[in-house]
Coordinates of C-alpha atoms in Angstrom, one line a residue:
X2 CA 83.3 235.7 131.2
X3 CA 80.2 235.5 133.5
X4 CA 80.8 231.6 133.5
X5 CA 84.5 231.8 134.8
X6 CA 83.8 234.8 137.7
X7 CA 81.2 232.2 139.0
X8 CA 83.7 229.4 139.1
X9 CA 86.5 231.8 140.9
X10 CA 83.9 232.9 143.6
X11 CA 83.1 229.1 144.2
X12 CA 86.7 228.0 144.2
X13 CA 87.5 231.1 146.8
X14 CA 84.4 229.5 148.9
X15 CA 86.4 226.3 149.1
X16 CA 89.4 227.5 149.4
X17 CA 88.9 229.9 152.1
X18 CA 88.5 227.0 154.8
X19 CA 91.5 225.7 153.9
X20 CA 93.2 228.6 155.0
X21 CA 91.8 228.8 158.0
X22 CA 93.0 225.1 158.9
X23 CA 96.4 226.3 157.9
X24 CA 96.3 228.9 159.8
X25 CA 95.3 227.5 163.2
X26 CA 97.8 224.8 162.3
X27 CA 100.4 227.2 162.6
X28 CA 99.7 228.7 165.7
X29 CA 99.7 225.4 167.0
X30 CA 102.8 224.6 165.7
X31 CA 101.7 221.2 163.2
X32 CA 102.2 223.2 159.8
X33 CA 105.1 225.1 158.9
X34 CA 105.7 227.6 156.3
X35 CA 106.5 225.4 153.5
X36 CA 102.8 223.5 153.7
X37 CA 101.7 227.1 153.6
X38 CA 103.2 227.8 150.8
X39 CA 102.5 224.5 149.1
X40 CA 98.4 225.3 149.4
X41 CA 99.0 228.6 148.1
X42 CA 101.1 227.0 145.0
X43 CA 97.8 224.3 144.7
X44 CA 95.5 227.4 144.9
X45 CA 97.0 229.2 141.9
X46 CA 97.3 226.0 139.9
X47 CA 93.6 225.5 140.0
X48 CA 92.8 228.9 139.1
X49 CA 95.3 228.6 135.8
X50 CA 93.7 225.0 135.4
X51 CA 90.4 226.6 134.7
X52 CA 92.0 229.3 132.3
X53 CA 93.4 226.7 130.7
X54 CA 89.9 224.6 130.0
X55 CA 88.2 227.9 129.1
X56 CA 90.9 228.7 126.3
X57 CA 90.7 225.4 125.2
X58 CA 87.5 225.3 125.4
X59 CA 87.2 228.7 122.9
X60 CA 89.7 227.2 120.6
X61 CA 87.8 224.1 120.5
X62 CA 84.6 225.4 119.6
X63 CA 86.3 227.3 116.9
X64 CA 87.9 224.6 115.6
X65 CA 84.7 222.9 115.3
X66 CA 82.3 225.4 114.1
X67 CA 84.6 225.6 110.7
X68 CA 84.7 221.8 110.3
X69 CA 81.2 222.1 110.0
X70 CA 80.9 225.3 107.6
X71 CA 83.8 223.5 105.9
X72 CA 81.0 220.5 105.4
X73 CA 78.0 221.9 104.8
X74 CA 80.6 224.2 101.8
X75 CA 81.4 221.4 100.1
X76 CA 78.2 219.4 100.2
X77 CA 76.5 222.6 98.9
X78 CA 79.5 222.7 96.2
X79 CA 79.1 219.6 95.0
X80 CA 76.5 218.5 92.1
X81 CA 73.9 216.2 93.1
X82 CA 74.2 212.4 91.4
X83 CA 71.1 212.0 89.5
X84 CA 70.2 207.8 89.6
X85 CA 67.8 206.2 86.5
X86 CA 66.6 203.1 86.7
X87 CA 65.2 200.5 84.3
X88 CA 63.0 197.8 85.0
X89 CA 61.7 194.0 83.1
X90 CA 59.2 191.9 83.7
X91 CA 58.7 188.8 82.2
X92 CA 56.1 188.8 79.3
X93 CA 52.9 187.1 79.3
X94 CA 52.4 183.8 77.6
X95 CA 50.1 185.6 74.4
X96 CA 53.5 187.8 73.3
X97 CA 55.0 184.8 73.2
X98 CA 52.7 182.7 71.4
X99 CA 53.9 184.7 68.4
X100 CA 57.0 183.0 68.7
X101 CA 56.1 179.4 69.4
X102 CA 54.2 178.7 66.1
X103 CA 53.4 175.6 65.0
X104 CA 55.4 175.5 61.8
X105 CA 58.2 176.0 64.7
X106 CA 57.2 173.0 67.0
X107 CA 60.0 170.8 67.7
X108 CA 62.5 173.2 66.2
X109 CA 62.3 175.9 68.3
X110 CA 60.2 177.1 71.7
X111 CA 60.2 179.4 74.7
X112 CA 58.2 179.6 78.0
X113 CA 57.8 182.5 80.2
X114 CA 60.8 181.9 82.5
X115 CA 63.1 180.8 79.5
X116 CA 62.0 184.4 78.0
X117 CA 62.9 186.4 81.3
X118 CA 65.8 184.3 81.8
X119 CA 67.6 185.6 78.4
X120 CA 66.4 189.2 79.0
X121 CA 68.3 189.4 82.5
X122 CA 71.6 187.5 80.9
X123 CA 71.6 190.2 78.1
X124 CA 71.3 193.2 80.9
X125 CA 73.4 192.0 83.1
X126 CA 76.2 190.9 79.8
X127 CA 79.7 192.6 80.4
X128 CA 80.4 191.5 76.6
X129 CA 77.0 194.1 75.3
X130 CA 78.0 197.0 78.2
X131 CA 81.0 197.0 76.4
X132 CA 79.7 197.0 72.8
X133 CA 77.2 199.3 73.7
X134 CA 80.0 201.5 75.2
X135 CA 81.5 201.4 71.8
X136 CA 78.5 202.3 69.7
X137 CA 78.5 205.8 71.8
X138 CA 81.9 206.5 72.3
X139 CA 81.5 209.7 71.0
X140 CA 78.5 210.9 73.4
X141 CA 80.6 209.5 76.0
X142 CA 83.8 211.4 74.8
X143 CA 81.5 214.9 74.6
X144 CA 80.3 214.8 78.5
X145 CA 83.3 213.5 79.9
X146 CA 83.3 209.6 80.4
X147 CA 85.8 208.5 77.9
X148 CA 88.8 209.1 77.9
X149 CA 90.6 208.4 74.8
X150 CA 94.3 208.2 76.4
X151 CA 93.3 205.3 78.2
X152 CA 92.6 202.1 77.0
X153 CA 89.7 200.7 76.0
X154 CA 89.3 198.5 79.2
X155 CA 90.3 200.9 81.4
X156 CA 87.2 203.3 80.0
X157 CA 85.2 200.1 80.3
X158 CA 86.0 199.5 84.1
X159 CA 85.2 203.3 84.9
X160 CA 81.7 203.3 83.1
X161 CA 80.9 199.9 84.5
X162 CA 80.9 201.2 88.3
X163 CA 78.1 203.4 86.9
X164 CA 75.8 200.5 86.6
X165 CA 73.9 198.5 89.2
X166 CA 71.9 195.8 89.0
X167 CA 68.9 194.2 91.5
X168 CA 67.2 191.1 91.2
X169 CA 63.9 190.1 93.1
X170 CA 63.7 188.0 95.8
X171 CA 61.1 185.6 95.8
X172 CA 60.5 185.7 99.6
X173 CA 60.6 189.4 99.4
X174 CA 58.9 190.1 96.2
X175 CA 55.5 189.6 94.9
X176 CA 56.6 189.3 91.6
X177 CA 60.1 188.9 89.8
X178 CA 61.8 191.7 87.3
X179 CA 65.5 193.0 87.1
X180 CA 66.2 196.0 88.0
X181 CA 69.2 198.2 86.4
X182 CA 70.3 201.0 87.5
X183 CA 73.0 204.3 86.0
X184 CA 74.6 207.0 87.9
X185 CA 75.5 210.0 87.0
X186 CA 75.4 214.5 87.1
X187 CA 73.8 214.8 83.6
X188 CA 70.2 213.4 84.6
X189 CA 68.9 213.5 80.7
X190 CA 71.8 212.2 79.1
X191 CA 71.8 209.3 82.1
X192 CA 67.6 208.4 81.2
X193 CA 68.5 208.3 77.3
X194 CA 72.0 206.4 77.8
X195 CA 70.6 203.0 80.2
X196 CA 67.4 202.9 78.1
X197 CA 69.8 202.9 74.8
X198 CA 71.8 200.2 76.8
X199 CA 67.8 198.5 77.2
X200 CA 67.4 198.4 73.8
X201 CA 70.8 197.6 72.7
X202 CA 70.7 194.4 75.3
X203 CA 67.4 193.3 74.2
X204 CA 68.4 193.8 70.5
X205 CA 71.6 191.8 70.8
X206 CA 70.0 189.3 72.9
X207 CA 66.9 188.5 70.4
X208 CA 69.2 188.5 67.1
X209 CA 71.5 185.8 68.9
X210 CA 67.9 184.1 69.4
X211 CA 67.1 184.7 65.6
X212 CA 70.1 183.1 64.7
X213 CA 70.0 180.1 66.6
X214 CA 66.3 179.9 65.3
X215 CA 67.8 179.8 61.7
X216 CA 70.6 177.6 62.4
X217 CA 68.2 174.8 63.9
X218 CA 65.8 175.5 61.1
X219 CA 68.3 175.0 58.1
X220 CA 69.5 172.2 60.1
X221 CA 65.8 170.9 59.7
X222 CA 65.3 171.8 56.4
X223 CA 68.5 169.7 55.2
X224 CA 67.1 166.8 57.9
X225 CA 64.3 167.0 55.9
X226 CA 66.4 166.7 52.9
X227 CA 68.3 164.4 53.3
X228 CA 64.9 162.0 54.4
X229 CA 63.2 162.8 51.0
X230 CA 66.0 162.0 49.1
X231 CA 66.3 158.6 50.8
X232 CA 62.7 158.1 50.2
X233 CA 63.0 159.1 46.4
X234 CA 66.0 156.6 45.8
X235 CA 63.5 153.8 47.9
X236 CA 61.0 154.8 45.5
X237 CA 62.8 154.9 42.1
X238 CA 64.8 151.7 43.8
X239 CA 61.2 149.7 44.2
X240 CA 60.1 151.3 40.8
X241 CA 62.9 150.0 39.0
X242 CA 62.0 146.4 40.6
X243 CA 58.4 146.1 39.9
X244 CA 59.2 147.4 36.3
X245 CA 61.7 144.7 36.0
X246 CA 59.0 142.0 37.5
X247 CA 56.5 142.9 35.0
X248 CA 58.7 142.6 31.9
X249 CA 59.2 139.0 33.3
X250 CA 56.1 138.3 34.2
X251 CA 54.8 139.7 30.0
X252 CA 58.1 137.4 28.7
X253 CA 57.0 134.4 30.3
X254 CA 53.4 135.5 29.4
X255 CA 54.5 135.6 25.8
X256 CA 56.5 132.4 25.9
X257 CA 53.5 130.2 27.1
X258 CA 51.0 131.6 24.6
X259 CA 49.4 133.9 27.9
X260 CA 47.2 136.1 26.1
X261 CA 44.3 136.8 28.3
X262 CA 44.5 137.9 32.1
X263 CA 44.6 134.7 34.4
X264 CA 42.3 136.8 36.9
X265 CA 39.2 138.8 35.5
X266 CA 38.6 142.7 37.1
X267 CA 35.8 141.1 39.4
X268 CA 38.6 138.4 41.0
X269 CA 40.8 141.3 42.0
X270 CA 37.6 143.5 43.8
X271 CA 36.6 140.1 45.4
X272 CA 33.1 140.1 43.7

């Protein structure tokens, strides 16, 4: 109220001269009455003009003032997102020398980076998320993130936004690792849930590893096989010869009266 009276006093300030020109006009016979009246029409649209900002003005900061309660309501309405992270390394080369035996060698190895590389393709796996998913439907049912009259895809697709994943960058990073992350209200249930996906990952990743290790070894073992064999028929093959070339060799012996050795023991050591 203080703030408008100042403006009215100011405008009457600048006003006031005006009329004076207007009024010597008139004596002098430039100005008629319609100008006059004209500066009086200008002088109460200013005057209304400022009315007119001030009420604005009001209903603008109203307007404002309960966007922002509005806000700061639902923000303090809302439950915070709780975010859990998981991170892997690569191992060092002694845990893996308990894979790469020597009995193994040439059936089956893996190196450092070949051991980090299947760890990050089993965490980052759409195919074990979802069978994962599956092995805890019912958790998921309980606290609300399955929904059973919707397919199992769509289910999928809506727990899958949940997880994020962040890989090192070697120009960036001082070392490598993956980095997964889950979002959600329930903070426990959110730790226990991605670390169950860890293990799950891992687990799925390392069987798939134990069963290529036992395909390639069987396919060794009948290698092996199938070599021995081929050496016991070249063996029983070159026995049945040499049998056969002695019983010759003690026929013809027999035929010309052969009864002592034609070389003595000492002939054959070369003494």
């Amino acid at each position: 109220m203080m703030r408008t009276m100042i403006w009215m006093v100011l405008l009457q300030k600048l006003v006031a001269p005006m009329n004076k020109e207007v009024n010597m006009g008139h004596r002098q016979g430039g100005v008629d009455f319609e100008s006059r009246n004209s500066y009086r029409d200008d002088e109460i649209n200013l005057f209304d003009l400022i009315q007119d900002l001030n009420l604005q003005k009001r209903w603008f900061l109203t307007v404002l003032i309960a966007v922002v309660l509005s806000a700061m309501a639902y923000v303090f309405a809302l439950s915070p997102i709780y975010s859990v992270s998981s991170v892997i390394k690569p191992v060092t080369e002694k845990r893996l020398a308990e894979i790469n035996l020597p009995q193994l060698n040439g059936i089956f190895s893996l190196e450092v980076e070949g051991a980090f590389e299947h760890g990050k393709q089993a965490l980052l796996s759409k195919e074990y998320r979802l069978g994962y998913m599956e092995s805890r439907k019912s958790d998921l049912i309980a606290i609300g993130l399955y929904d059973e009259s919707l397919s199992v895809g769509q289910n999928f697709a809506r727990l899958d936004k949940l997880f994020k994943a962040k890989l090192s960058n070697e120009k960036q990073d001082n070392e490598v690792f993956i980095s997964i992350f889950f979002e959600m209200k329930d903070s426990e249930f959110a730790a226990d849930f991605l670390n169950g996906y860890v293990d799950y990952a891992l687990a799925q990743r390392l069987g798939e590893i134990k069963d290529t290790l036992n395909i390639k070894r069987g396919a060794r073992i009948k290698k092996l096989d199938y070599d021995s064999s081929l050496m016991r028929e070249k063996y029983y093959t070159q026995k049945i010869r040499r049998s056969l070339q002695l019983s010759e060799a003690l026929g013809i012996a027999k035929a010309v009266g052969q009864v002592e050795p034609v070389y003595s023991k000492s002939d054959i050591l070369g003494s």
